[in-house]
């Protein structure tokens, strides 16, 4: 039994809860323990620029941005895997369950940042993405090999 078959057996709700758990852990850590939002620039550069856009254009605080953006992001993290998963499920000869596969990819992208692995590499947005992208590449290769075995058997 390959990796794709094992991922297919996991309910999407479990994967979604893991994904939202990482997001909530990361955001609560930022909101509660961040006293100076300039430090936020090095810790979460994409969130910093996005929140700064809303702060400057709509006159809200960074904390208000997070309270507004969190439900939007959680809904997006549910809808995006479902929509992209529908496209992956178009191949009827595949052993990939699309929404689960996309949820695993998002978990692999977010987990290193939420767990603080990026701090080992230093500041900067690239160091936030590199560990997740490496995990996604390794997972994609492993999944592709399993898919190839499934289609040849």
Coordinates of N, CA and C in Angstrom, one line a residue:
X1 N 0.9 -1.2 0.0 CA 0.0 0.0 0.0 C 0.9 1.2 0.0
X2 N 0.7 2.1 -1.0 CA 1.6 3.3 -1.2 C 1.1 4.5 -0.4
X3 N 1.8 5.5 -0.5 CA 1.5 6.8 0.2 C 0.2 7.4 -0.2
X4 N -0.1 7.3 -1.5 CA -1.4 7.9 -2.0 C -2.6 7.1 -1.4
X5 N -2.5 5.8 -1.3 CA -3.6 5.0 -0.8 C -3.8 5.3 0.7
X6 N -2.7 5.5 1.4 CA -2.8 5.8 2.8 C -3.4 7.2 3.0
X7 N -3.1 8.2 2.2 CA -3.6 9.5 2.3 C -5.1 9.5 2.0
X8 N -5.5 8.7 1.0 CA -6.9 8.6 0.6 C -7.8 8.1 1.8
X9 N -7.2 7.3 2.7 CA -8.0 6.8 3.8 C -8.2 7.8 4.9
X10 N -7.4 8.8 5.0 CA -7.6 9.8 6.0 C -8.7 10.7 5.7
X11 N -9.7 10.9 6.6 CA -10.8 11.8 6.3 C -10.3 13.3 6.1
X12 N -10.9 14.0 5.2 CA -10.4 15.4 4.9 C -10.6 16.2 6.1
X13 N -11.6 16.0 6.9 CA -11.8 16.8 8.1 C -10.6 16.7 9.1
X14 N -10.0 15.6 9.2 CA -8.8 15.4 10.1 C -7.7 16.2 9.5
X15 N -7.4 16.2 8.2 CA -6.4 17.0 7.6 C -6.6 18.5 7.7
X16 N -7.9 18.8 7.6 CA -8.3 20.3 7.7 C -8.0 20.7 9.1
X17 N -8.3 19.9 10.1 CA -8.1 20.3 11.5 C -6.6 20.4 11.8
X18 N -5.8 19.5 11.2 CA -4.4 19.7 11.4 C -3.9 21.0 10.8
X19 N -4.3 21.3 9.6 CA -4.0 22.5 8.9 C -4.4 23.7 9.7
X20 N -5.6 23.7 10.2 CA -6.1 24.9 10.9 C -5.4 25.0 12.3
X21 N -5.0 23.8 12.8 CA -4.3 23.8 14.1 C -2.9 24.5 14.0
X22 N -2.2 24.2 12.9 CA -1.0 24.9 12.6 C -1.2 26.4 12.5
X23 N -2.2 26.8 11.7 CA -2.5 28.2 11.5 C -2.8 28.9 12.8
X24 N -3.7 28.3 13.5 CA -4.1 28.9 14.8 C -3.0 29.0 15.8
X25 N -2.2 28.0 15.9 CA -1.0 28.0 16.8 C -0.1 29.2 16.4
X26 N 0.2 29.3 15.1 CA 1.1 30.3 14.6 C 0.5 31.7 14.9
X27 N -0.8 31.9 14.6 CA -1.4 33.2 14.7 C -1.6 33.6 16.2
X28 N -2.0 32.7 17.0 CA -2.1 33.0 18.4 C -0.8 33.4 19.0
X29 N 0.2 32.7 18.6 CA 1.6 33.0 19.1 C 2.0 34.4 18.7
X30 N 1.6 34.8 17.5 CA 1.9 36.1 17.0 C 1.1 37.2 17.7
X31 N -0.2 37.0 17.9 CA -1.0 38.0 18.5 C -0.7 38.1 20.0
X32 N -0.6 37.1 20.7 CA -0.4 37.1 22.1 C 1.0 37.6 22.5
X33 N 2.0 37.0 21.9 CA 3.4 37.2 22.3 C 4.1 38.3 21.5
X34 N 3.5 38.9 20.6 CA 4.2 39.9 19.8 C 3.9 41.3 20.4
X35 N 4.9 41.9 21.0 CA 4.7 43.3 21.5 C 5.1 44.3 20.5
X36 N 6.0 44.1 19.7 CA 6.5 45.1 18.7 C 6.2 44.5 17.3
X37 N 5.3 45.0 16.5 CA 5.0 44.5 15.2 C 6.0 44.7 14.2
X38 N 7.1 45.5 14.5 CA 8.2 45.6 13.6 C 9.0 44.3 13.5
X39 N 9.1 43.6 14.7 CA 9.7 42.3 14.7 C 8.9 41.3 13.9
X40 N 7.7 41.5 13.8 CA 6.8 40.7 13.0 C 7.2 40.7 11.5
X41 N 7.9 41.7 11.1 CA 8.4 41.8 9.7 C 9.3 40.6 9.4
X42 N 10.2 40.3 10.3 CA 11.2 39.3 10.1 C 10.6 37.9 10.4
X43 N 9.6 37.8 11.3 CA 9.1 36.5 11.7 C 8.0 36.0 10.7
X44 N 7.2 36.9 10.2 CA 6.1 36.6 9.3 C 6.0 37.6 8.2
X45 N 6.9 37.6 7.3 CA 7.0 38.8 6.3 C 5.7 38.9 5.5
X46 N 5.1 37.8 5.0 CA 3.9 37.9 4.1 C 2.7 38.5 4.9
X47 N 2.6 38.0 6.1 CA 1.5 38.5 7.0 C 1.7 39.9 7.3
X48 N 3.0 40.3 7.6 CA 3.3 41.7 7.9 C 2.9 42.6 6.8
X49 N 3.3 42.3 5.6 CA 2.9 43.3 4.5 C 1.4 43.3 4.2
X50 N 0.8 42.1 4.3 CA -0.7 42.1 4.1 C -1.4 42.9 5.2
X51 N -1.0 42.7 6.5 CA -1.6 43.4 7.5 C -1.3 44.9 7.5
X52 N -0.1 45.3 7.1 CA 0.3 46.7 6.9 C -0.6 47.4 5.8
X53 N -0.9 46.6 4.8 CA -1.8 47.2 3.7 C -3.1 47.5 4.3
X54 N -3.7 46.6 5.1 CA -5.0 46.8 5.7 C -5.0 47.9 6.7
X55 N -3.9 48.0 7.5 CA -3.7 49.0 8.6 C -3.6 50.4 7.9
X56 N -2.9 50.5 6.9 CA -2.7 51.8 6.2 C -3.9 52.3 5.5
X57 N -4.6 51.3 4.8 CA -5.7 51.7 3.9 C -7.1 51.8 4.7
X58 N -7.2 51.0 5.7 CA -8.5 51.0 6.4 C -8.5 51.5 7.8
X59 N -7.3 51.9 8.3 CA -7.2 52.5 9.6 C -7.5 51.6 10.8
X60 N -7.1 50.3 10.6 CA -7.3 49.4 11.7 C -6.0 49.0 12.3
X61 N -6.0 48.4 13.5 CA -4.7 48.0 14.1 C -4.4 46.6 13.6
X62 N -3.1 46.2 13.9 CA -2.7 44.9 13.4 C -3.5 43.8 14.1
X63 N -3.9 43.9 15.4 CA -4.7 42.9 16.1 C -6.0 42.8 15.4
X64 N -6.6 43.9 15.0 CA -8.0 43.9 14.4 C -7.9 43.2 13.0
X65 N -6.7 43.4 12.3 CA -6.5 42.7 11.1 C -6.6 41.2 11.3
X66 N -5.9 40.7 12.3 CA -5.8 39.3 12.6 C -7.2 38.7 12.9
X67 N -7.9 39.5 13.7 CA -9.3 39.0 14.1 C -10.2 38.9 12.9
X68 N -10.0 39.9 11.9 CA -10.8 39.8 10.7 C -10.4 38.8 9.7
X69 N -9.0 38.7 9.6 CA -8.5 37.8 8.5 C -8.5 36.3 8.9
X70 N -8.5 36.0 10.1 CA -8.5 34.6 10.5 C -9.6 33.8 10.0
X71 N -10.9 34.2 10.2 CA -12.0 33.4 9.6 C -11.9 33.3 8.1
X72 N -11.5 34.4 7.4 CA -11.4 34.4 6.0 C -10.3 33.4 5.5
X73 N -9.2 33.3 6.2 CA -8.1 32.4 5.9 C -8.6 31.0 6.1
X74 N -9.3 30.7 7.2 CA -9.7 29.4 7.6 C -10.8 28.9 6.6
X75 N -11.6 29.7 6.1 CA -12.6 29.4 5.1 C -11.8 29.1 3.8
X76 N -10.9 29.9 3.4 CA -10.1 29.7 2.2 C -9.3 28.4 2.3
X77 N -8.8 28.0 3.4 CA -8.0 26.8 3.6 C -8.9 25.6 3.5
X78 N -10.2 25.8 3.6 CA -11.2 24.7 3.4 C -11.6 24.6 1.9
X79 N -11.8 25.8 1.3 CA -12.3 25.8 -0.1 C -11.2 25.5 -1.1
X80 N -10.0 26.0 -0.9 CA -9.0 25.8 -1.9 C -8.6 24.4 -2.1
X81 N -8.4 23.6 -1.0 CA -8.2 22.1 -1.3 C -9.3 21.4 -2.0
X82 N -10.6 21.8 -1.6 CA -11.7 21.2 -2.3 C -11.8 21.5 -3.8
X83 N -11.6 22.8 -4.1 CA -11.6 23.2 -5.5 C -10.5 22.6 -6.3
X84 N -9.3 22.7 -5.8 CA -8.1 22.1 -6.5 C -8.2 20.6 -6.6
X85 N -8.7 20.0 -5.5 CA -8.9 18.6 -5.4 C -9.8 18.1 -6.5
X86 N -10.9 18.8 -6.8 CA -11.8 18.4 -7.9 C -11.1 18.3 -9.2
X87 N -10.1 19.2 -9.5 CA -9.3 19.1 -10.7 C -8.4 17.8 -10.7
X88 N -7.8 17.5 -9.5 CA -7.0 16.4 -9.4 C -7.8 15.1 -9.5
X89 N -9.1 15.1 -9.1 CA -9.9 13.9 -9.2 C -10.5 13.6 -10.6
X90 N -10.2 14.5 -11.5 CA -10.7 14.3 -12.9 C -10.1 13.1 -13.5
X91 N -8.8 12.7 -13.1 CA -8.2 11.5 -13.6 C -8.8 10.3 -12.9
X92 N -9.6 9.5 -13.6 CA -10.2 8.4 -13.0 C -9.3 7.2 -12.8
X93 N -8.1 7.2 -13.4 CA -7.2 6.1 -13.3 C -6.1 6.4 -12.2
X94 N -6.4 7.3 -11.4 CA -5.5 7.7 -10.3 C -5.9 7.2 -9.0
X95 N -4.9 7.0 -8.1 CA -5.1 6.6 -6.7 C -5.0 7.8 -5.8
X96 N -5.0 9.0 -6.3 CA -4.9 10.2 -5.5 C -6.3 10.7 -5.2
X97 N -6.6 11.1 -4.0 CA -7.8 11.8 -3.6 C -7.4 13.2 -3.5
X98 N -7.9 14.0 -4.4 CA -7.4 15.4 -4.7 C -7.4 16.3 -3.5
X99 N -8.5 16.4 -2.8 CA -8.6 17.4 -1.7 C -7.6 17.0 -0.5
X100 N -7.5 15.7 -0.3 CA -6.5 15.2 0.7 C -5.1 15.5 0.3
X101 N -4.8 15.3 -1.0 CA -3.5 15.6 -1.5 C -3.1 17.0 -1.3
X102 N -4.0 17.9 -1.7 CA -3.7 19.4 -1.6 C -3.6 19.8 -0.1
X103 N -4.4 19.2 0.8 CA -4.3 19.5 2.2 C -3.0 19.1 2.7
X104 N -2.5 17.9 2.3 CA -1.1 17.5 2.8 C -0.1 18.5 2.3
X105 N -0.2 18.9 1.1 CA 0.8 19.9 0.5 C 0.8 21.2 1.3
X106 N -0.4 21.7 1.7 CA -0.5 22.9 2.5 C 0.0 22.7 3.9
X107 N -0.2 21.5 4.5 CA 0.4 21.2 5.8 C 1.9 21.2 5.7
X108 N 2.4 20.6 4.7 CA 3.9 20.6 4.5 C 4.5 22.0 4.3
X109 N 3.7 22.9 3.7 CA 4.2 24.2 3.5 C 4.1 25.0 4.8
X110 N 3.1 24.9 5.5 CA 2.9 25.7 6.7 C 3.6 25.1 8.0
X111 N 3.7 23.8 8.1 CA 4.3 23.2 9.3 C 5.7 23.7 9.7
X112 N 6.6 23.9 8.8 CA 7.9 24.3 9.2 C 7.9 25.7 9.8
X113 N 7.1 26.6 9.2 CA 7.0 28.0 9.8 C 6.3 28.0 11.1
X114 N 5.2 27.2 11.3 CA 4.5 27.1 12.6 C 5.4 26.5 13.6
X115 N 6.2 25.6 13.3 CA 7.1 24.9 14.3 C 8.4 25.7 14.5
X116 N 8.6 26.7 13.8 CA 9.8 27.6 14.0 C 11.1 27.1 13.3
X117 N 11.0 26.2 12.4 CA 12.2 25.7 11.7 C 12.9 26.7 10.9
X118 N 12.1 27.7 10.4 CA 12.7 28.8 9.6 C 13.8 29.6 10.4
X119 N 13.7 29.6 11.8 CA 14.6 30.3 12.6 C 16.0 29.8 12.5
X120 N 16.1 28.5 12.2 CA 17.5 27.9 12.0 C 18.2 28.4 10.8
X121 N 17.4 28.9 9.8 CA 18.0 29.4 8.5 C 18.2 30.9 8.5
X122 N 17.6 31.6 9.4 CA 17.8 33.0 9.5 C 16.5 33.8 9.0
X123 N 16.6 35.1 9.1 CA 15.4 35.9 8.7 C 15.2 36.0 7.2
X124 N 14.1 36.4 6.8 CA 13.8 36.6 5.4 C 12.7 35.7 4.9
X125 N 12.0 36.1 3.9 CA 10.8 35.4 3.4 C 11.3 34.1 2.8
X126 N 12.4 34.0 2.1 CA 12.9 32.8 1.5 C 13.1 31.7 2.5
X127 N 13.7 32.0 3.6 CA 13.9 31.0 4.7 C 12.6 30.5 5.3
X128 N 11.5 31.2 5.2 CA 10.3 30.7 5.6 C 9.7 29.7 4.6
X129 N 10.0 29.9 3.4 CA 9.4 29.0 2.3 C 10.3 27.8 2.0
X130 N 11.6 27.9 2.1 CA 12.5 26.8 1.7 C 12.2 25.5 2.3
X131 N 12.1 25.4 3.7 CA 11.9 24.1 4.2 C 10.5 23.5 3.8
X132 N 9.5 24.3 3.6 CA 8.2 23.8 3.2 C 8.3 23.3 1.7
X133 N 9.0 24.1 0.9 CA 9.1 23.7 -0.5 C 9.9 22.4 -0.7
X134 N 10.9 22.3 0.1 CA 11.7 21.0 0.1 C 10.8 19.8 0.4
X135 N 10.0 20.0 1.5 CA 9.1 18.9 1.9 C 8.1 18.6 0.8
X136 N 7.6 19.7 0.2 CA 6.6 19.5 -0.9 C 7.2 18.7 -2.1
X137 N 8.4 19.1 -2.4 CA 9.1 18.4 -3.5 C 9.3 16.9 -3.2
X138 N 9.8 16.6 -2.0 CA 10.0 15.2 -1.6 C 8.7 14.5 -1.6
X139 N 7.6 15.1 -1.1 CA 6.3 14.4 -1.1 C 5.8 14.2 -2.5
X140 N 6.0 15.2 -3.4 CA 5.5 15.1 -4.8 C 6.2 13.9 -5.5
X141 N 7.6 13.8 -5.3 CA 8.3 12.7 -5.9 C 7.8 11.4 -5.4
X142 N 7.6 11.3 -4.1 CA 7.2 10.0 -3.5 C 5.8 9.7 -4.0
X143 N 4.9 10.7 -4.1 CA 3.6 10.5 -4.6 C 3.6 10.1 -6.1
X144 N 4.4 10.7 -6.8 CA 4.5 10.4 -8.3 C 5.0 9.0 -8.5
X145 N 6.0 8.5 -7.7 CA 6.5 7.2 -7.8 C 5.3 6.2 -7.4
X146 N 4.6 6.5 -6.4 CA 3.5 5.6 -6.0 C 2.4 5.6 -7.1
X147 N 2.1 6.8 -7.7 CA 1.1 6.9 -8.8 C 1.6 6.0 -10.0
X148 N 2.9 6.1 -10.3 CA 3.4 5.4 -11.5 C 3.3 3.9 -11.2
X149 N 3.6 3.4 -10.0 CA 3.5 2.0 -9.7 C 2.0 1.6 -9.8
X150 N 1.1 2.4 -9.3 CA -0.3 2.1 -9.3 C -0.8 1.9 -10.8
X151 N -0.4 2.8 -11.7 CA -0.9 2.8 -13.0 C -0.2 1.7 -13.8
X152 N 0.9 1.2 -13.5 CA 1.6 0.1 -14.2 C 1.1 -1.2 -13.7
X153 N 0.5 -1.3 -12.5 CA 0.0 -2.6 -12.0 C -1.4 -2.9 -12.4

